[in-house]
Coordinates of C-alpha atoms and ligand atoms in Angstrom, one line a residue:
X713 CA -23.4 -30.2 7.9
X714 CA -23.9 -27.0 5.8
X715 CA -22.1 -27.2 2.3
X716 CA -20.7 -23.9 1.2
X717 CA -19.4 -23.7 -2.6
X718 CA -16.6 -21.4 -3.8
X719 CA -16.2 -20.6 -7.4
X720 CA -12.5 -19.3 -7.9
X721 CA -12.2 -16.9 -11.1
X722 CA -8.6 -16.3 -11.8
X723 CA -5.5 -18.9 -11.5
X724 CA -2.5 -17.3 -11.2
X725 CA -0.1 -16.6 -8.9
X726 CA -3.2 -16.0 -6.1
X727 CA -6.0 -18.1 -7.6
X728 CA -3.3 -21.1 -7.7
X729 CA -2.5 -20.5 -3.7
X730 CA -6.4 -20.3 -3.1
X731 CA -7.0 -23.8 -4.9
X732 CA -4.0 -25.0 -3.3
X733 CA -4.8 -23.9 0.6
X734 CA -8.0 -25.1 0.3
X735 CA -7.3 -28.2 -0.7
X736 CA -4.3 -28.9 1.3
X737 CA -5.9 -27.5 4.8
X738 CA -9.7 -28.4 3.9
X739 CA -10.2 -30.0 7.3
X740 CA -9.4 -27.4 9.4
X741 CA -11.3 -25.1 7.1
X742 CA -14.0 -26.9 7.6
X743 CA -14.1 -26.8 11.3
X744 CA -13.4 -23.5 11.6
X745 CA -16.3 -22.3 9.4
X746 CA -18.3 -25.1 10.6
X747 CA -19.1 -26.3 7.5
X748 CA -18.2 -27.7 4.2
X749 CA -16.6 -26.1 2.1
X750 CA -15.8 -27.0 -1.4
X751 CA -14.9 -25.5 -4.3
X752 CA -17.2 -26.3 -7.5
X753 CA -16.3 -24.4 -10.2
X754 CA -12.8 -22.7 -11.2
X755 CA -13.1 -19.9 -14.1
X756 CA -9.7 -19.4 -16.2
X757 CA -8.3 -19.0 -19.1
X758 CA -5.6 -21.6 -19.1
X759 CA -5.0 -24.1 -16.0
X760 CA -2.3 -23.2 -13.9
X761 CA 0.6 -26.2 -13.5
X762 CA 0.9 -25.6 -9.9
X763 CA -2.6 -26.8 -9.2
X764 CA -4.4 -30.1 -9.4
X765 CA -7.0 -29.7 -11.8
X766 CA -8.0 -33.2 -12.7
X767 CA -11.2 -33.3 -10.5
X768 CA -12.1 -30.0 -10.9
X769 CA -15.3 -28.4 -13.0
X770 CA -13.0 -25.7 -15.0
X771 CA -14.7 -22.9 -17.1
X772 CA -12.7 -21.2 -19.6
X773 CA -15.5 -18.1 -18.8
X774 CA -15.4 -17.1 -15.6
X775 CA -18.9 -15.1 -16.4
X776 CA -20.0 -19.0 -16.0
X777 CA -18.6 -18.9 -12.0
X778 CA -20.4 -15.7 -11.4
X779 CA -24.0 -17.6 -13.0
X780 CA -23.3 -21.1 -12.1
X781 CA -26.1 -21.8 -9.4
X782 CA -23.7 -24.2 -7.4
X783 CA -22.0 -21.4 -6.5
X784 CA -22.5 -19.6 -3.3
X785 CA -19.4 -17.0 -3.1
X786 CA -17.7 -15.8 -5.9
X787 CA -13.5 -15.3 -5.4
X788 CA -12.6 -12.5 -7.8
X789 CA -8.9 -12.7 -8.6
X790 CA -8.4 -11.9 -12.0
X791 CA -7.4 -8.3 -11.2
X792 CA -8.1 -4.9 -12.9
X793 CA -11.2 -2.8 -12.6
X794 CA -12.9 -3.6 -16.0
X795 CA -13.9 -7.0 -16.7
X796 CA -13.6 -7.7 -12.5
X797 CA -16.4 -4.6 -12.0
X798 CA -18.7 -6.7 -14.4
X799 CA -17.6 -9.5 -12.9
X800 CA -18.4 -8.8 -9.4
X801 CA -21.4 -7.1 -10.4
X802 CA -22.6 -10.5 -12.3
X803 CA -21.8 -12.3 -9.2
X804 CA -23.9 -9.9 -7.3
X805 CA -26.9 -9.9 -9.4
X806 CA -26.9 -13.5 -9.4
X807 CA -27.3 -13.6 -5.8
X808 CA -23.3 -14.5 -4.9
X809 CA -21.3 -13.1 -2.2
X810 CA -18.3 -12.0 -3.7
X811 CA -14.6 -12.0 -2.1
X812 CA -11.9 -10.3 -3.7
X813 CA -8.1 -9.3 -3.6
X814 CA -8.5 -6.6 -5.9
X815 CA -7.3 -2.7 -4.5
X816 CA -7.8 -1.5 -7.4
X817 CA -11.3 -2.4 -7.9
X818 CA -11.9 -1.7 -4.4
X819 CA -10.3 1.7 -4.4
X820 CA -12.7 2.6 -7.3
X821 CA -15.5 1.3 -7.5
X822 CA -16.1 0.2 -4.1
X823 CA -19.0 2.4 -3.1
X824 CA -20.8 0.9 -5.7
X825 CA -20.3 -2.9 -4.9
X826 CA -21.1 -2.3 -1.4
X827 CA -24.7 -0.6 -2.2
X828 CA -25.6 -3.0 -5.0
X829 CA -24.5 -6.3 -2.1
X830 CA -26.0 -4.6 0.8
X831 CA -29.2 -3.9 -1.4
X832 CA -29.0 -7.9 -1.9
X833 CA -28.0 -8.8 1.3
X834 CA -24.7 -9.7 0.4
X835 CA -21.0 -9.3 1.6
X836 CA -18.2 -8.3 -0.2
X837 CA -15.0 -8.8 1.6
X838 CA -11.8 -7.6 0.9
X839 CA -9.1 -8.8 3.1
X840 CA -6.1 -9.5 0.4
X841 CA -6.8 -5.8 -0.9
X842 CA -4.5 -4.8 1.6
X843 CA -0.8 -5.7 2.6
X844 CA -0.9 -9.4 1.8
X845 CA -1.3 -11.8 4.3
X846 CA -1.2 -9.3 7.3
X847 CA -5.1 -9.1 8.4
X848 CA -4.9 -5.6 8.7
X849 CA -8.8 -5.1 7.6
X850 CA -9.9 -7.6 10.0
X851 CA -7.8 -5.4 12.6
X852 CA -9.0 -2.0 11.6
X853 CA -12.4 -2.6 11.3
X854 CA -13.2 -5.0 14.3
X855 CA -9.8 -5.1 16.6
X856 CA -9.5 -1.1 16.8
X857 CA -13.2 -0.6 16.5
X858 CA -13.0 1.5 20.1
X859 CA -10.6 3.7 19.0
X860 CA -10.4 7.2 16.7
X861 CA -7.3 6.3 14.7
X862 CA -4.8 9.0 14.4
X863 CA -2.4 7.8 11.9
X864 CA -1.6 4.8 10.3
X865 CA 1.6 4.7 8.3
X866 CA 2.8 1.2 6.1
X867 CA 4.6 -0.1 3.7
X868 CA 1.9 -1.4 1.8
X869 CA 3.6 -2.6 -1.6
X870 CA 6.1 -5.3 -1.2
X871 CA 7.6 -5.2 -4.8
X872 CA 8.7 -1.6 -4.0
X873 CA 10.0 -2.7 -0.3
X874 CA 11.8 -6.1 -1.9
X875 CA 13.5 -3.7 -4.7
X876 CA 14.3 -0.6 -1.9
X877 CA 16.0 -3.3 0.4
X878 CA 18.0 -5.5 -2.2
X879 CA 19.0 -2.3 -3.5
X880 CA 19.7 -0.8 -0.2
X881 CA 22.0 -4.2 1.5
X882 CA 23.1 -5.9 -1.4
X883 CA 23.5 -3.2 -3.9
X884 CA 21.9 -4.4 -6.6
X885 CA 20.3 -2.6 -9.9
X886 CA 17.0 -1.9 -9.6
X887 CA 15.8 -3.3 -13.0
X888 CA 17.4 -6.5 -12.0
X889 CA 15.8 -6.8 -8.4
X890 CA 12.2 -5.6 -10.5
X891 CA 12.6 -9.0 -12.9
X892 CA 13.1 -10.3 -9.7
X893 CA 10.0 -9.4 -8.0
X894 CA 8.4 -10.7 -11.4
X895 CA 9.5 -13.6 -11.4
X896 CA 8.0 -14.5 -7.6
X897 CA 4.6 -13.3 -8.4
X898 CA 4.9 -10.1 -6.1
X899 CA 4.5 -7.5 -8.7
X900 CA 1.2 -6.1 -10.7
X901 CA 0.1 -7.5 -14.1
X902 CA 1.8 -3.7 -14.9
X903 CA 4.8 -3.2 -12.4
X904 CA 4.6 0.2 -13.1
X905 CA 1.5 0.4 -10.9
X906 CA 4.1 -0.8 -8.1
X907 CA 7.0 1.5 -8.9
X908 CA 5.0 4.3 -9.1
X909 CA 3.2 4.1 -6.0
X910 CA -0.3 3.4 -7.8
X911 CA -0.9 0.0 -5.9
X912 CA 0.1 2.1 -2.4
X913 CA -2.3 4.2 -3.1
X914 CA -4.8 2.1 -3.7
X915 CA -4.4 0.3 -0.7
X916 CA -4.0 3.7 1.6
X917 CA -7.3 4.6 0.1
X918 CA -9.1 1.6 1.2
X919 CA -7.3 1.6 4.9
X920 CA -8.1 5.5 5.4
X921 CA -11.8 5.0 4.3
X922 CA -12.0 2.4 7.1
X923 CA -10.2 4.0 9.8
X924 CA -11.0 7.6 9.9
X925 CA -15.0 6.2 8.0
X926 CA -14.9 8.4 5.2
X927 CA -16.0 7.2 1.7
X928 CA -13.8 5.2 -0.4
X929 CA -12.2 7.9 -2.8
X930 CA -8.9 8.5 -4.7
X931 CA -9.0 12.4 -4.9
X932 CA -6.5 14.4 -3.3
X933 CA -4.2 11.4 -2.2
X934 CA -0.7 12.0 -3.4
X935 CA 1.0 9.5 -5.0
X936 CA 4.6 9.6 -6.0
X937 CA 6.7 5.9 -6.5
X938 CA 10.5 4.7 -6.3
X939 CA 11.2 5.1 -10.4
X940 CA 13.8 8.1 -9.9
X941 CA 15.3 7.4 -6.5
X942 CA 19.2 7.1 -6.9
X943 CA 21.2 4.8 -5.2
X944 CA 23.7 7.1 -4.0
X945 CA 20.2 8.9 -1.5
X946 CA 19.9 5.2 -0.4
X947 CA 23.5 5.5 0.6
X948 CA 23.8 9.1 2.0
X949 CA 20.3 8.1 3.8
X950 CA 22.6 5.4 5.8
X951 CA 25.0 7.4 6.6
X952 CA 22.9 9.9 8.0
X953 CA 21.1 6.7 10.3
X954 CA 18.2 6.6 8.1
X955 CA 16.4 3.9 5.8
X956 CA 14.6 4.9 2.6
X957 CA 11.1 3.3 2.8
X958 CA 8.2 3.2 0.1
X959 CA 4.9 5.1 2.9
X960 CA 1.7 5.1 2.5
X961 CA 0.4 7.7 5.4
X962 CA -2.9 8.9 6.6
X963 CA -3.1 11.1 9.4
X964 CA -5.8 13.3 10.8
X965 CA -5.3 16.6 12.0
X966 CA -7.8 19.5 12.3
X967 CA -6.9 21.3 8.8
X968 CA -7.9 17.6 7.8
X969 CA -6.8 14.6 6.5
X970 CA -3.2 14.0 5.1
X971 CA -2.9 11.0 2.5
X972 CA 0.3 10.5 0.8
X973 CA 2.4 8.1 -0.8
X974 CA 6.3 8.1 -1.5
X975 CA 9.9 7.3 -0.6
X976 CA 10.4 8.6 2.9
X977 CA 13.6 8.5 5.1
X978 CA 12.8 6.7 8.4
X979 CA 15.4 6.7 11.4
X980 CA 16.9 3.4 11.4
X981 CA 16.0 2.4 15.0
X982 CA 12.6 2.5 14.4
X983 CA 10.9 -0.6 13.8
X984 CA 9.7 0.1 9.9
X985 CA 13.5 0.6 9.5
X986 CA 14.0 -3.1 9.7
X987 CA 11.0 -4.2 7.8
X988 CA 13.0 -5.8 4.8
X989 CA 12.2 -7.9 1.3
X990 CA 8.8 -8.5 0.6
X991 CA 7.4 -8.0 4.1
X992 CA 4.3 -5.4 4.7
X993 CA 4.1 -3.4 8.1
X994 CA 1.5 -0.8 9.2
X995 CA 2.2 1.2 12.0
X996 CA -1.6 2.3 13.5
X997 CA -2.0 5.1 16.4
X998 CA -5.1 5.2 18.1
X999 CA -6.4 7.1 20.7
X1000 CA -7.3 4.5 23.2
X1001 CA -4.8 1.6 22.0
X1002 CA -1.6 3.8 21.3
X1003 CA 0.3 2.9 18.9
X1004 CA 0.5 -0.9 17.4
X1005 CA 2.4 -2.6 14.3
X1006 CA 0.8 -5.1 12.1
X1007 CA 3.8 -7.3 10.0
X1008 CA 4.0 -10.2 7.6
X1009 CA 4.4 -11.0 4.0
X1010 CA 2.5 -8.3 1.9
X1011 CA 2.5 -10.2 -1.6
X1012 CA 3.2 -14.0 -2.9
X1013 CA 0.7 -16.6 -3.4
X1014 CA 0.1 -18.6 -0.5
X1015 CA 0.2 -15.4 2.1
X1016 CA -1.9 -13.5 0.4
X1017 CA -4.2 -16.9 -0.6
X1018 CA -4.7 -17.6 3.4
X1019 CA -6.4 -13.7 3.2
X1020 CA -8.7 -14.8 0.6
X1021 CA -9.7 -17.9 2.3
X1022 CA -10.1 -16.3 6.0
X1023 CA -12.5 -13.9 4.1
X1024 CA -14.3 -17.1 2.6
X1025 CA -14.6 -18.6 6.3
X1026 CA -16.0 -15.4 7.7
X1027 CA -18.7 -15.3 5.0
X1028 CA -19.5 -19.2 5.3
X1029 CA -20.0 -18.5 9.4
X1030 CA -22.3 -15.8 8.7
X1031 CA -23.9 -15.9 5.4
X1032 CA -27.1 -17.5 6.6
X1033 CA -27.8 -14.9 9.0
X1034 CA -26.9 -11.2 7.5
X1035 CA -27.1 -9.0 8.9
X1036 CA -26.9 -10.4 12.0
X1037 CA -23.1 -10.7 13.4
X1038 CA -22.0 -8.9 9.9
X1039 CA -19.8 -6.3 10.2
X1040 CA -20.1 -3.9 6.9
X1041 CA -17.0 -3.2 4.6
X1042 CA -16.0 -0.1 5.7
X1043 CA -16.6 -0.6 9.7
X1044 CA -20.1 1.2 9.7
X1045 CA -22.7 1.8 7.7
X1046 CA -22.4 3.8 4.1
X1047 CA -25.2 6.5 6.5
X1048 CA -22.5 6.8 8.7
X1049 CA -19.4 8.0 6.6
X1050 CA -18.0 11.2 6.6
X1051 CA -16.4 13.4 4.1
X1052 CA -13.4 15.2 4.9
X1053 CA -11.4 18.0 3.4
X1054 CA -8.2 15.9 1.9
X1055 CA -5.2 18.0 2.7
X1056 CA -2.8 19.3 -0.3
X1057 CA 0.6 18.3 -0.3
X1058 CA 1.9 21.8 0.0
X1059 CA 0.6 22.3 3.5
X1060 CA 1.3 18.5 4.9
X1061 CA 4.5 18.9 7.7
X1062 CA 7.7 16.4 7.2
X1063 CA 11.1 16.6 7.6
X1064 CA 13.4 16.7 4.6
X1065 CA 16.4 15.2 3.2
X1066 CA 17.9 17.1 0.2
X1067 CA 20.8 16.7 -2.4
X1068 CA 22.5 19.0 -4.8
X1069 CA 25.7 19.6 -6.5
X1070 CA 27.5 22.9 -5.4
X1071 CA 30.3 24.9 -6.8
X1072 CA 33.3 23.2 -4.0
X1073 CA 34.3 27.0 -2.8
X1074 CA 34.0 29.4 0.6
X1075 CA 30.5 31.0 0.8
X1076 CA 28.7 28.5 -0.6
X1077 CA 27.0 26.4 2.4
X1078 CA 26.6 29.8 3.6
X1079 CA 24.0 31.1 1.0
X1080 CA 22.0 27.9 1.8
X1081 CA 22.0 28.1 5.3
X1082 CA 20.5 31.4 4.7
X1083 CA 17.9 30.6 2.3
X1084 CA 17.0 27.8 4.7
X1085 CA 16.9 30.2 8.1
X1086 CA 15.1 32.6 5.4
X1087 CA 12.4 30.5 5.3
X1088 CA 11.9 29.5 8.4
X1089 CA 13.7 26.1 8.0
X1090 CA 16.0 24.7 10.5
X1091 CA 19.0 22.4 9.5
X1092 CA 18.8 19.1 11.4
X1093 CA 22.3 17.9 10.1
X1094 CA 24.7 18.7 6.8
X1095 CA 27.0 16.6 5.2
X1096 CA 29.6 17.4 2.1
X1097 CA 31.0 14.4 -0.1
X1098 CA 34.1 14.8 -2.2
X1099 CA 33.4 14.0 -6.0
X1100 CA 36.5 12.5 -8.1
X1101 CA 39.6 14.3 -8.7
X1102 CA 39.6 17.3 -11.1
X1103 CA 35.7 17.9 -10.5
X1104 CA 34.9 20.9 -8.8
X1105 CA 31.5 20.4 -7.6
X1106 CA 30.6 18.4 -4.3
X1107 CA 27.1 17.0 -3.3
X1108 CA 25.8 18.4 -0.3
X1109 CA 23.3 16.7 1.6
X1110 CA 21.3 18.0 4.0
X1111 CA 18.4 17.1 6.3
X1112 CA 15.8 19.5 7.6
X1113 CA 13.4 19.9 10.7
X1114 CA 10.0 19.4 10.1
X1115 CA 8.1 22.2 7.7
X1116 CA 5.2 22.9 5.5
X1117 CA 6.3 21.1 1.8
X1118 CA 5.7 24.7 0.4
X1119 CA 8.2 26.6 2.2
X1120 CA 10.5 23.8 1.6
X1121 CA 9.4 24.4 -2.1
X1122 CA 10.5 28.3 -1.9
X1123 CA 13.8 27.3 -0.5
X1124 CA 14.6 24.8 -3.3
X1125 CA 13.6 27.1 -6.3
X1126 CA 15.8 29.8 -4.4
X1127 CA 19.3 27.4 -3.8
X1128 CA 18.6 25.9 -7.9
X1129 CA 18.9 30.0 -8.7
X1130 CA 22.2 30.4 -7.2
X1131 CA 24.8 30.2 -9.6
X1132 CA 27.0 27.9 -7.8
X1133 CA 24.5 25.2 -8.0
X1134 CA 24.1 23.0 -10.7
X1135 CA 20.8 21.2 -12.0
X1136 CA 18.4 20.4 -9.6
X1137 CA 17.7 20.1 -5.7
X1138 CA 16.2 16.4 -4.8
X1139 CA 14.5 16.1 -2.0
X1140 CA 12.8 13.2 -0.1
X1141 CA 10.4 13.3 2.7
X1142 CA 11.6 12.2 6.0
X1143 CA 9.3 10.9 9.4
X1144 CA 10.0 10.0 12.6
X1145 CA 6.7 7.8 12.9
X1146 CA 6.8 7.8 16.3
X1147 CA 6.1 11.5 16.5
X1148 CA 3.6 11.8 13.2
Ligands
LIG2172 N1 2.0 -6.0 -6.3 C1 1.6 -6.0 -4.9 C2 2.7 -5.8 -4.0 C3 0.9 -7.3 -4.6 O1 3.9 -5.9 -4.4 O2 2.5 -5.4 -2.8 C4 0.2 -7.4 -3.3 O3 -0.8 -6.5 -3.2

């Protein structure tokens, strides 16, 4: 039987539920990929205690995986794009397909690493990039391959979903729920890449690249995270029947393509609505297919481990004849991609929830409704909510049709003039999904 040997760089919380998979299910990894797979080297700087190490050839440089020659396909999961990019790019040169879990990487450099492997004749694959264990790659790029994608909308970070719903049904401080997320592996090295909506974006880079085959690129995607969202939206969002979830969308229309990232308000009764913890789902609409939902754990160890190894399999089927039955990262060939004009954020069409604190007295609501009608902005629903006794201001909430974000814009900057409004007008976006 073939013998195909994986070199693991990284052992934490991924690299430990790589090692640990493949050890525990080696038989029926072995059938599937029809051959045998082992793992000879493991690069790390310090073992890991949830792994079995005592038969294992352990580096303390994990340059020495990318160089060793026992090793066919490199498994990149130390993270970052710095010392990774050199890494890969070792691993490359030394004649190693490469499989990863790092968006970031990907998201950035990822046009590179394809040329310099498809000059080789090597694969980079990239499963675990994307929503954890959901094979929401595989499906884009092989299971849709008919179709010209329309949208695709997810929650793609599952710290930001875990912290949104424990905040959401259990009331519970955000900086507690983040430790939290810490503490089970499902947050970045630097949380505030999930807070802030950097990891999303990644990720909504990488799955708009492959479904509407335009280069990988960051520019023009907007990226705004959960860090200033106030418990009391997540509560007037419920009462209005809607959910606050962290979106990554990317939609195609003829002024171009829309790619965004933030806190949206999603009706309750639609099935992202119910999506909960530390669960990924990504809602894709295609022209042939319709619409269909991808869901499962979108961070943790083992989920996104059995990612990683499916990529390994795929590579060990087909390594020994590339190009034949190889499909290339992105779907087609780097010939084939297109640019397109990334749409601003200005001119992208949501609905709207906004808050602000008005002056509790006759007229009020009245001047708002008119800046709204003023700019061409019709009120889907309103709602008033008493603050404490002695206080004369009242939050007003109110949720819009859909518009273009800058006439939404005008609006605000005209109800923050008048004078009985105080501080600022918040305002999150708000979908249907099934109508995007
Ligand atoms: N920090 C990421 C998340 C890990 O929470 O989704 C998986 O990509």
């Amino acid at each position: 039987m073939r013998r195909v040997k994986v070199g693991i760089c990284g052992l934490g919380t991924v690299g430990a539920g790589v090692f640990n998979v493949i050890s525990r299910n080696i038989d029926a990894i072995n059938a599937r990929a029809n051959c045998q797979i082992s793992i000879s080297q493991v690069g790390c700087r310090r073992d890991n205690i949830d792994c079995d190490l005592s038969k294992s050839n352990v580096s303390r440089d994990i340059f020495d995986v990318a160089k060793n020659p026992d090793v066919d396909i490199v498994v990149e999961l130390i993270g970052g794009t710095t010392v990774a990019f050199d890494l890969v790019m070792t691993a490359l040169n030394n004649g190693k397909h490469v499989v990863t879990a790092n968006k970031a990487l990907i998201a950035e450099h990822g046009m590179t690493i394809f040329a310099e492997a498809a000059s080789r004749g090597l694969i980079v694959s990239f499963e675990a990039a994307v929503a954890g264990g959901i094979p929401i790659i595989k499906a884009l790029r092989e299971g849709l391959a008919a179709n010209q994608v329309n949208w695709l909308a997810g929650i793609i970070n599952g710290t930001t979903n875990f912290i949104l719903s424990q905040m959401d049904s259990k009331g519970r401080e955000f900086s507690d729920v983040l430790a939290e997320a810490q503490a089970k592996g499902y947050a970045e090295a630097d949380p505030t890449f999930d807070v802030e909506g950097i990891d999303a974006s990644h990720k909504l880079a990488i799955l708009a690249s492959i479904a509407f085959s335009t280069p990988l690129s960051l520019d023009g995607l907007f990226t705004d995270g959960i860090s200033k969202l106030e418990p009391q939206d997540v509560t007037y969002a419920r009462e209005l029947g809607y959910a606050i979830k962290h979106l990554g969308i990317a939609r195609r229309s003829e002024e171009g393509i829309e790619l965004r990232v933030h806190p949206t308000l999603v009706p309750e009764s639609s099935l992202i609505a119910g999506v909960n913890d530390v669960s990924n789902a990504i809602m894709v609409n295609a022209d042939a297919v319709g619409t269909t939902l991808y869901y499962g754990p979108g961070a943790g160890s083992e989920p996104t481990a059995s990612a990683v190894i499916a990529d390994v399999i795929d590579i060990a089927r087909v390594m020994d004849s590339y190009p034949d039955s190889w499909v290339p990262p992105l779907g087609c060939d780097a010939a084939q991609l297109k640019q397109h004009k990334i749409m601003d954020i200005e001119d992208v069409e949501t609905g709207f929830y906004i808050r602000f604190s008005a002056l509790d007295k006759p007229g009020v609501l009245s001047d708002v409704t008119k800046i709204m009608s003023d700019a061409g902005i019709s009120i889907e629903a309103i709602i008033q909510r008493e603050q404490p006794a002695g206080e004369h201001y009242v939050n007003v909430i109110i949720l819009t049709n859909v518009t273009k974000e800058k006439f939404l814009d005008e609006a605000v900057v005209h109800i923050e003039n008048l004078t009985t409004v105080r501080g600022n007008v918040n305002f999150i976006r708000l979908e249907y999904l099934d109508q995007i």
